[in-house]
Coordinates of C-alpha atoms and ligand atoms in Angstrom, one line a residue:
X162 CA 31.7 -18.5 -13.0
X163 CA 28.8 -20.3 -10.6
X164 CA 26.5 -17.2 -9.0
X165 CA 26.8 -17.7 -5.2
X166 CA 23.8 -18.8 -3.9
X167 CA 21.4 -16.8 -2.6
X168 CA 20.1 -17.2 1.0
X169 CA 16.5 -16.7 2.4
X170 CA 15.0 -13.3 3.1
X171 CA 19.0 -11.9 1.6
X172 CA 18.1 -8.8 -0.2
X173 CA 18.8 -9.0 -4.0
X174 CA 18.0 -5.5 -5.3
X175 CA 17.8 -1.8 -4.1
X176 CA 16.3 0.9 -6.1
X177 CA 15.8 4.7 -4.8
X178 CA 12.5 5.7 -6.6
X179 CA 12.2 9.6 -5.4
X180 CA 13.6 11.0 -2.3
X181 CA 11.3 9.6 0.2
X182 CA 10.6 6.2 -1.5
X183 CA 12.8 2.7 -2.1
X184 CA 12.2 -0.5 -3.5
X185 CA 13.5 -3.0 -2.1
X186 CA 13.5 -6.9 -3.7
X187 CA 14.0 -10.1 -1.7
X188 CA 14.9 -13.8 -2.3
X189 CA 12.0 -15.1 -0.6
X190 CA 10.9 -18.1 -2.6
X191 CA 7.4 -19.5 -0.3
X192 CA 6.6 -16.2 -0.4
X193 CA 7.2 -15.1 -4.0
X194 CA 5.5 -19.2 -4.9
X195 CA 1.3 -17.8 -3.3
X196 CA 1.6 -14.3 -3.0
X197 CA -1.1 -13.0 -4.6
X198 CA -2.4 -9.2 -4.9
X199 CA -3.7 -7.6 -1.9
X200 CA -1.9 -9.3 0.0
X201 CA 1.1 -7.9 2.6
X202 CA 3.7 -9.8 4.7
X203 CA 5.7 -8.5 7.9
X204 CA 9.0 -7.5 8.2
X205 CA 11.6 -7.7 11.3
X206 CA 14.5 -6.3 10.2
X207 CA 16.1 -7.5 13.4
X208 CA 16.4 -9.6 16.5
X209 CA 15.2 -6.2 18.3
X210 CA 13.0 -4.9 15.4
X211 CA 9.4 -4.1 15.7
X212 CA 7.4 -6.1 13.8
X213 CA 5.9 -4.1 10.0
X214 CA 3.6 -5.2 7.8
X215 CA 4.5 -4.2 3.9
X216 CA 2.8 -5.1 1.0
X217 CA 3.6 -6.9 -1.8
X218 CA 3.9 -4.6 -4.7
X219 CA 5.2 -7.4 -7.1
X220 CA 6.8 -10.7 -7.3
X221 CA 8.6 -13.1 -9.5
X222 CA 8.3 -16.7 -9.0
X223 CA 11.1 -17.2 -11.6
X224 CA 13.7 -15.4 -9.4
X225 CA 11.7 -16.4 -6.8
X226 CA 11.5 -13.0 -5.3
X227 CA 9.6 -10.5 -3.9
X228 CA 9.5 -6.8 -4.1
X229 CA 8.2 -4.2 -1.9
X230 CA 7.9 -0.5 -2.0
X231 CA 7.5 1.7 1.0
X232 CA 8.4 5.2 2.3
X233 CA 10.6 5.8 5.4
X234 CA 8.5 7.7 7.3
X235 CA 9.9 6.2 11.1
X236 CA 12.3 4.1 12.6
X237 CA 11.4 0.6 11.0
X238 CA 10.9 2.1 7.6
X239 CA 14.5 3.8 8.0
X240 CA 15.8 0.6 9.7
X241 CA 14.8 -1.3 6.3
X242 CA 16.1 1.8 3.7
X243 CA 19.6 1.0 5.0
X244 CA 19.6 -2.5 4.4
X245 CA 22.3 -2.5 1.4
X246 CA 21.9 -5.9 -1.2
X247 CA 23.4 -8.6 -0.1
X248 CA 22.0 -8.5 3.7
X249 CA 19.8 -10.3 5.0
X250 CA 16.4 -9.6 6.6
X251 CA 15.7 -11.6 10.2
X252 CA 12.0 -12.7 9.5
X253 CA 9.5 -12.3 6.7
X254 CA 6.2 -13.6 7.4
X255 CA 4.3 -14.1 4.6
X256 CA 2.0 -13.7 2.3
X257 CA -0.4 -12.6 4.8
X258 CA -4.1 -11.1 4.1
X259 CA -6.6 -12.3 2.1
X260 CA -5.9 -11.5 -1.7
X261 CA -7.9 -9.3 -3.7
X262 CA -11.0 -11.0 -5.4
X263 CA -10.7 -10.2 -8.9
X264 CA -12.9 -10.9 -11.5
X265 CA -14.0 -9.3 -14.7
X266 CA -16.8 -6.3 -13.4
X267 CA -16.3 -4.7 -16.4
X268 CA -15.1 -1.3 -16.0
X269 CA -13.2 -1.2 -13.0
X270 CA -11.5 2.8 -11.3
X271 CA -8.4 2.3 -9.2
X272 CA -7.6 5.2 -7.6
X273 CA -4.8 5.7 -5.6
X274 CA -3.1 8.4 -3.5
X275 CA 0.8 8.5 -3.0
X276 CA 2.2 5.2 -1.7
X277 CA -0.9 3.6 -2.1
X278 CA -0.2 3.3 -6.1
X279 CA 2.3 0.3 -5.2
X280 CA -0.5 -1.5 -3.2
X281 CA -2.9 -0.3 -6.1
X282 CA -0.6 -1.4 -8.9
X283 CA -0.6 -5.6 -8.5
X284 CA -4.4 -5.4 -8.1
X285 CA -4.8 -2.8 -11.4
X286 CA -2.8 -5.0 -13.0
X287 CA -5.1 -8.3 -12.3
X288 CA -8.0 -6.5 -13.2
X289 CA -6.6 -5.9 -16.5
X290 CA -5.3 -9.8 -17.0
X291 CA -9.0 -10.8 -15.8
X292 CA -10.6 -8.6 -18.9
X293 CA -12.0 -5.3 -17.1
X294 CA -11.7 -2.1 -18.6
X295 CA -9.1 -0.3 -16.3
X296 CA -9.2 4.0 -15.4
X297 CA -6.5 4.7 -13.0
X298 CA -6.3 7.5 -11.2
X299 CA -3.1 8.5 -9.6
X300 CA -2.7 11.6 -7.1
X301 CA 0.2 13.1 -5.2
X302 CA 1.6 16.3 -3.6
X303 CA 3.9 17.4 -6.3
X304 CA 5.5 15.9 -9.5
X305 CA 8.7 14.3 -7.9
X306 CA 6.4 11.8 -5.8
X307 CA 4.6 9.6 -8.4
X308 CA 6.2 6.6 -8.9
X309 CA 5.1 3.5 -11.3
X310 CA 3.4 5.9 -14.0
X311 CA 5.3 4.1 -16.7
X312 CA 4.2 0.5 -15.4
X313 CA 0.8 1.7 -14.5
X314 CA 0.4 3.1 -18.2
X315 CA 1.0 -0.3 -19.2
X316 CA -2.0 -2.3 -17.7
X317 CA -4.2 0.6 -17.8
X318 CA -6.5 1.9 -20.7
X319 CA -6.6 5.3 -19.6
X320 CA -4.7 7.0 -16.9
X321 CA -5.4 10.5 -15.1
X322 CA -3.0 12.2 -12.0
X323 CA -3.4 14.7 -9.9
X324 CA -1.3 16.4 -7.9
X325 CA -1.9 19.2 -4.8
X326 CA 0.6 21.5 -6.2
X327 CA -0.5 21.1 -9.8
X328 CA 3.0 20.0 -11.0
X329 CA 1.4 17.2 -12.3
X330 CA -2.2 16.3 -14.2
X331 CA -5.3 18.0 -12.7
X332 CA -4.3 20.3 -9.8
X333 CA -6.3 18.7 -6.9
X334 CA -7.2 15.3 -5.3
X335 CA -7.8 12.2 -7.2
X336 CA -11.7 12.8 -6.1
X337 CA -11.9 15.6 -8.2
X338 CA -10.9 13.9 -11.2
X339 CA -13.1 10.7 -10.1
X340 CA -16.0 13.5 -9.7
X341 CA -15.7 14.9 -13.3
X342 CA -15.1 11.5 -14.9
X343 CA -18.5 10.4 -13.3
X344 CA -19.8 14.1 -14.5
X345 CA -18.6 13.3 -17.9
X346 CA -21.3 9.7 -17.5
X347 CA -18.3 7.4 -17.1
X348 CA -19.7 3.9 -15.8
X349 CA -17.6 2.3 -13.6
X350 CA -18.8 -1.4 -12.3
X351 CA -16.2 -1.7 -9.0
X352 CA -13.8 1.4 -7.8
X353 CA -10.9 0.3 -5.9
X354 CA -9.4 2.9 -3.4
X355 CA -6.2 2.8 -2.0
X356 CA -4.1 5.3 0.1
X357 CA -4.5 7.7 2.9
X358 CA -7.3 6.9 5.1
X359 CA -8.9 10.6 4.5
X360 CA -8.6 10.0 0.6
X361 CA -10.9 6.2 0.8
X362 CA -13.2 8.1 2.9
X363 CA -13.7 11.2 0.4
X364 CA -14.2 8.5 -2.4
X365 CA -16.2 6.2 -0.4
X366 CA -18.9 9.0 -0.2
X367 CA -18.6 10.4 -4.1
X368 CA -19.1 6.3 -4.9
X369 CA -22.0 5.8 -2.5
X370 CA -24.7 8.0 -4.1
X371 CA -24.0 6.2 -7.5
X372 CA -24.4 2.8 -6.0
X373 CA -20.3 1.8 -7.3
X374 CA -19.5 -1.0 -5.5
X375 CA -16.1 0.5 -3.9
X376 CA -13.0 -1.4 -2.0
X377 CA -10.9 0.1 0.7
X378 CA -7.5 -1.3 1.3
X379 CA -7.2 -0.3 4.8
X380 CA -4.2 0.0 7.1
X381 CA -4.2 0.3 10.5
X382 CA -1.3 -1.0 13.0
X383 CA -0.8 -4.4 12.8
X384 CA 1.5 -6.5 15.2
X385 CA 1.4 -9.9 14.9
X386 CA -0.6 -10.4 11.1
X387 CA -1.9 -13.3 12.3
X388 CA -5.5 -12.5 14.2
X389 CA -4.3 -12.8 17.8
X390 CA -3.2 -9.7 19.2
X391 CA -6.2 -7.2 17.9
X392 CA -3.9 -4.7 16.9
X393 CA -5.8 -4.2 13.8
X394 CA -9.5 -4.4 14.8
X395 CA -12.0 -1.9 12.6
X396 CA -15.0 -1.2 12.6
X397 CA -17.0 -2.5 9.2
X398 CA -20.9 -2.0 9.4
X399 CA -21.0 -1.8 12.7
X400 CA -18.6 -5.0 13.7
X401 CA -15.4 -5.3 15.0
X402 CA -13.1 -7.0 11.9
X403 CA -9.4 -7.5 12.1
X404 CA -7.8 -6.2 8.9
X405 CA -4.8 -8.6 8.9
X406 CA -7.2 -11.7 8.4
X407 CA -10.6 -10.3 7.6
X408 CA -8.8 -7.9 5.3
X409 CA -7.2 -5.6 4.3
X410 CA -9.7 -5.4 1.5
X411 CA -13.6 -4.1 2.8
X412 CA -16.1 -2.6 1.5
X413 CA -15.4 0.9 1.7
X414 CA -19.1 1.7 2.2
X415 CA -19.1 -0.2 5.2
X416 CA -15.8 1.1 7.0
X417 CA -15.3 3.2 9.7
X418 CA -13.1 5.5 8.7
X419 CA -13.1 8.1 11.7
X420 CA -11.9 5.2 14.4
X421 CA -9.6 4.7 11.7
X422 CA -7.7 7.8 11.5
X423 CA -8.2 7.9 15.1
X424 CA -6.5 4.8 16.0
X425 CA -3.4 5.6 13.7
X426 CA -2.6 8.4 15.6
X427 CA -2.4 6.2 19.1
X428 CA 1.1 6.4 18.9
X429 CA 2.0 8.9 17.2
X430 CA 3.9 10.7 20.4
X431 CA 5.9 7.5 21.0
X432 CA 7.0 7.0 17.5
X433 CA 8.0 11.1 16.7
X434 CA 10.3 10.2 19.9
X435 CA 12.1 7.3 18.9
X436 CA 13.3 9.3 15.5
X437 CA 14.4 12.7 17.1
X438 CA 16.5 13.7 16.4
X439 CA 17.3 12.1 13.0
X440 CA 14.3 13.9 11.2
X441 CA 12.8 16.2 14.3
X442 CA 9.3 14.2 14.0
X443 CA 7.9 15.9 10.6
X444 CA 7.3 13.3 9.1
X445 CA 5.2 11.2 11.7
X446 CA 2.6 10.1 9.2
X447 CA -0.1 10.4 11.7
X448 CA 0.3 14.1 11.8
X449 CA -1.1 14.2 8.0
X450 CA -3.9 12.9 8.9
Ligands
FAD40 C1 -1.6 -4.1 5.3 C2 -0.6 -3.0 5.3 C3 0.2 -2.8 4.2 C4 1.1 -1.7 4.1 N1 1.9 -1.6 3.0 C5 2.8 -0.6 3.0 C6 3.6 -0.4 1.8 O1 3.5 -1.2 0.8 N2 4.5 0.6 1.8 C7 4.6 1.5 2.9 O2 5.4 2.4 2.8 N3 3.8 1.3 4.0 C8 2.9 0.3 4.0 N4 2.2 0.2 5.2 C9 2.4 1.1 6.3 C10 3.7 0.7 7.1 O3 3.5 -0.5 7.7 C11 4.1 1.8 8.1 O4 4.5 2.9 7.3 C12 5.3 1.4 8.9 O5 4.9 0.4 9.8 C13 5.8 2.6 9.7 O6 6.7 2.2 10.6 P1 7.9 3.2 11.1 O7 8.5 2.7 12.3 O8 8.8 3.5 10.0 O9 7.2 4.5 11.4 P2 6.5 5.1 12.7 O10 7.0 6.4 13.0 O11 6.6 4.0 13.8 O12 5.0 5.2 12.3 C14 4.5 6.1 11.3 C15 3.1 5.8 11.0 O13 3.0 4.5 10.4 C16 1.9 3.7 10.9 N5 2.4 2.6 11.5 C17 3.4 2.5 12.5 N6 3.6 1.2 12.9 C18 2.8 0.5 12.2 C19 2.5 -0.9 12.1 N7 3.1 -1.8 12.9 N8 1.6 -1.4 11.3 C20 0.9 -0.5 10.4 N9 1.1 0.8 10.4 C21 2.0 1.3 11.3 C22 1.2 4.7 11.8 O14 0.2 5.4 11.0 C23 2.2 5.7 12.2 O15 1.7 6.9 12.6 C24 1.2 -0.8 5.2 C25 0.4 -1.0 6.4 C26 -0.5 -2.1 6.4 C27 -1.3 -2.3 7.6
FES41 S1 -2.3 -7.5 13.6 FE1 -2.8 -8.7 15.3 S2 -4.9 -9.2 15.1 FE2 -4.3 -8.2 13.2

């Protein structure tokens, strides 16, 4: 029997990874033909949707699909987790950013905290096809919320977790397991970090001293994607930057990161209202800042 065919941006696949995280796989095949790691596009769900940008956590140019993996933590998040396969997404814009430059450094340190391991993973994984020795280091709050441990094994050559509630790995942050691997006279050529603004910070200034060359994948709001509206302006050394086309990558030496968690939070009152009452507000990202 012939497959019906598939149709552009029609979701193909649908996978619950814990209980706040889904993966969710598209037919998207300009997309899924350049994306490249690091790099993001944005979703509207809908005709009335807001505009979000997502990254690209893997892609298959075989299928000619793209896969993305993402927590619903608001409105557009939750608009997209009940999106069942077979529907179809109203625009995908995309790939968007500049991709990750990759090269063999060596030794390279991903570390990554909570979602930021799917943004982490595609850029681990090219380090490793490009010849660099790979330590990953992943960190959670508890046990339940790792995902891509078994994928993440795969590419790396050694792999270290942490978790707040000591469930999992070290109990602590991935900084305290970057601090003793550098205690134990571990050389790392580039450290990538990827997650909660806070957690690029803390590893920005461990990195620093030692003179690691250290990335930041930063994400502040985006709107358009595209460089026009300045939705996404940081601060790097001093100059105003726009993530979506400067970025995201930057050296994390260089960023801002106070006028970063600061500007997440702009609106942070607007977006706990538009969920009451479906999950009362709590889990308004900006509030874990
Ligand atoms: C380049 C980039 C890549 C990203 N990749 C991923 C990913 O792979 N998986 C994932 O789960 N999340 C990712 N995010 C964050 C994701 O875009 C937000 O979680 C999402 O927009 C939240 O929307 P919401 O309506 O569900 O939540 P809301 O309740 O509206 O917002 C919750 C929090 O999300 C952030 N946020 C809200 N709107 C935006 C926006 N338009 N742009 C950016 N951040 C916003 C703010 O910090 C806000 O406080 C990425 C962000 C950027 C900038
Ligand atoms: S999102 Fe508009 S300038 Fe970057």
């Amino acid at each position: 029997m012939l497959k019906p065919k598939l149709e552009i941006n029609q979701v193909t696949e649908k996978e619950q990874l814990n209980s706040v995280t889904k993966k969710i796989t598209i037919y998207a095949p300009d997309i899924a033909a350049k994306a490249k790691a690091g790099q993001f596009v944005i979703f509207k769900v809908n005709e009335d949707s807001e505009r979000i940008p997502l990254t690209i956590s893997s892609w298959d140019q075989e299928k000619q699909t793209i896969s993305h993996i993402f927590q619903e933590i608001g409105f557009s998040t939750m608009e997209l987790g009940r999106l069942e396969v077979g529907q179809k997404i109203q625009n995908v814009a995309g790939p968007l950013g500049n991709a990750s430059e990759i090269k063999n450094f060596g030794t390279a340190v991903v570390v990554c905290g909570g979602l930021g391991t799917a943004v982490a993973y595609p850029v681990a994984k090219e380090l490793k096809e490009a010849g660099n020795k790979v330590i990953t280091i992943m960190g959670a709050r508890t046990k339940e919320l790792f995902i891509l441990e078994k994928e993440m094994a795969a590419i790396s050559d050694e792999v270290y977790f942490a978790s707040d509630d000591g469930t999992k790995g070290q109990k602590g942050f991935v900084s305290d397991v970057l601090k003793s691997l550098i205690a134990k006279n571990y050389t790392f050529n580039i450290a990538f970090a990827i997650g909660p603004p806070i957690m690029m910070s803390v590893i920005a200034d461990i990195t620093r001293p030692y003179s690691i060359k250290t990335i930041a994948s930063l994400n502040p709001i985006m709107v358009d994607g595209m460089g026009m509206c300045g939705a996404c302006r940081v601060t790097i050394a001093g100059k105003t930057q726009f993530a979506c086309v400067d970025g995201p990558e930057f050296d994390a030496h260089q960023v801002n990161f106070k006028e970063l968690i600061q500007r997440l939070k702009s609106y942070c009152n607007e977006e706990k209202q538009v969920i009451t009452p479906q999950v009362n507000g709590e889990n308004c990202q900006c509030h874990g800042h």
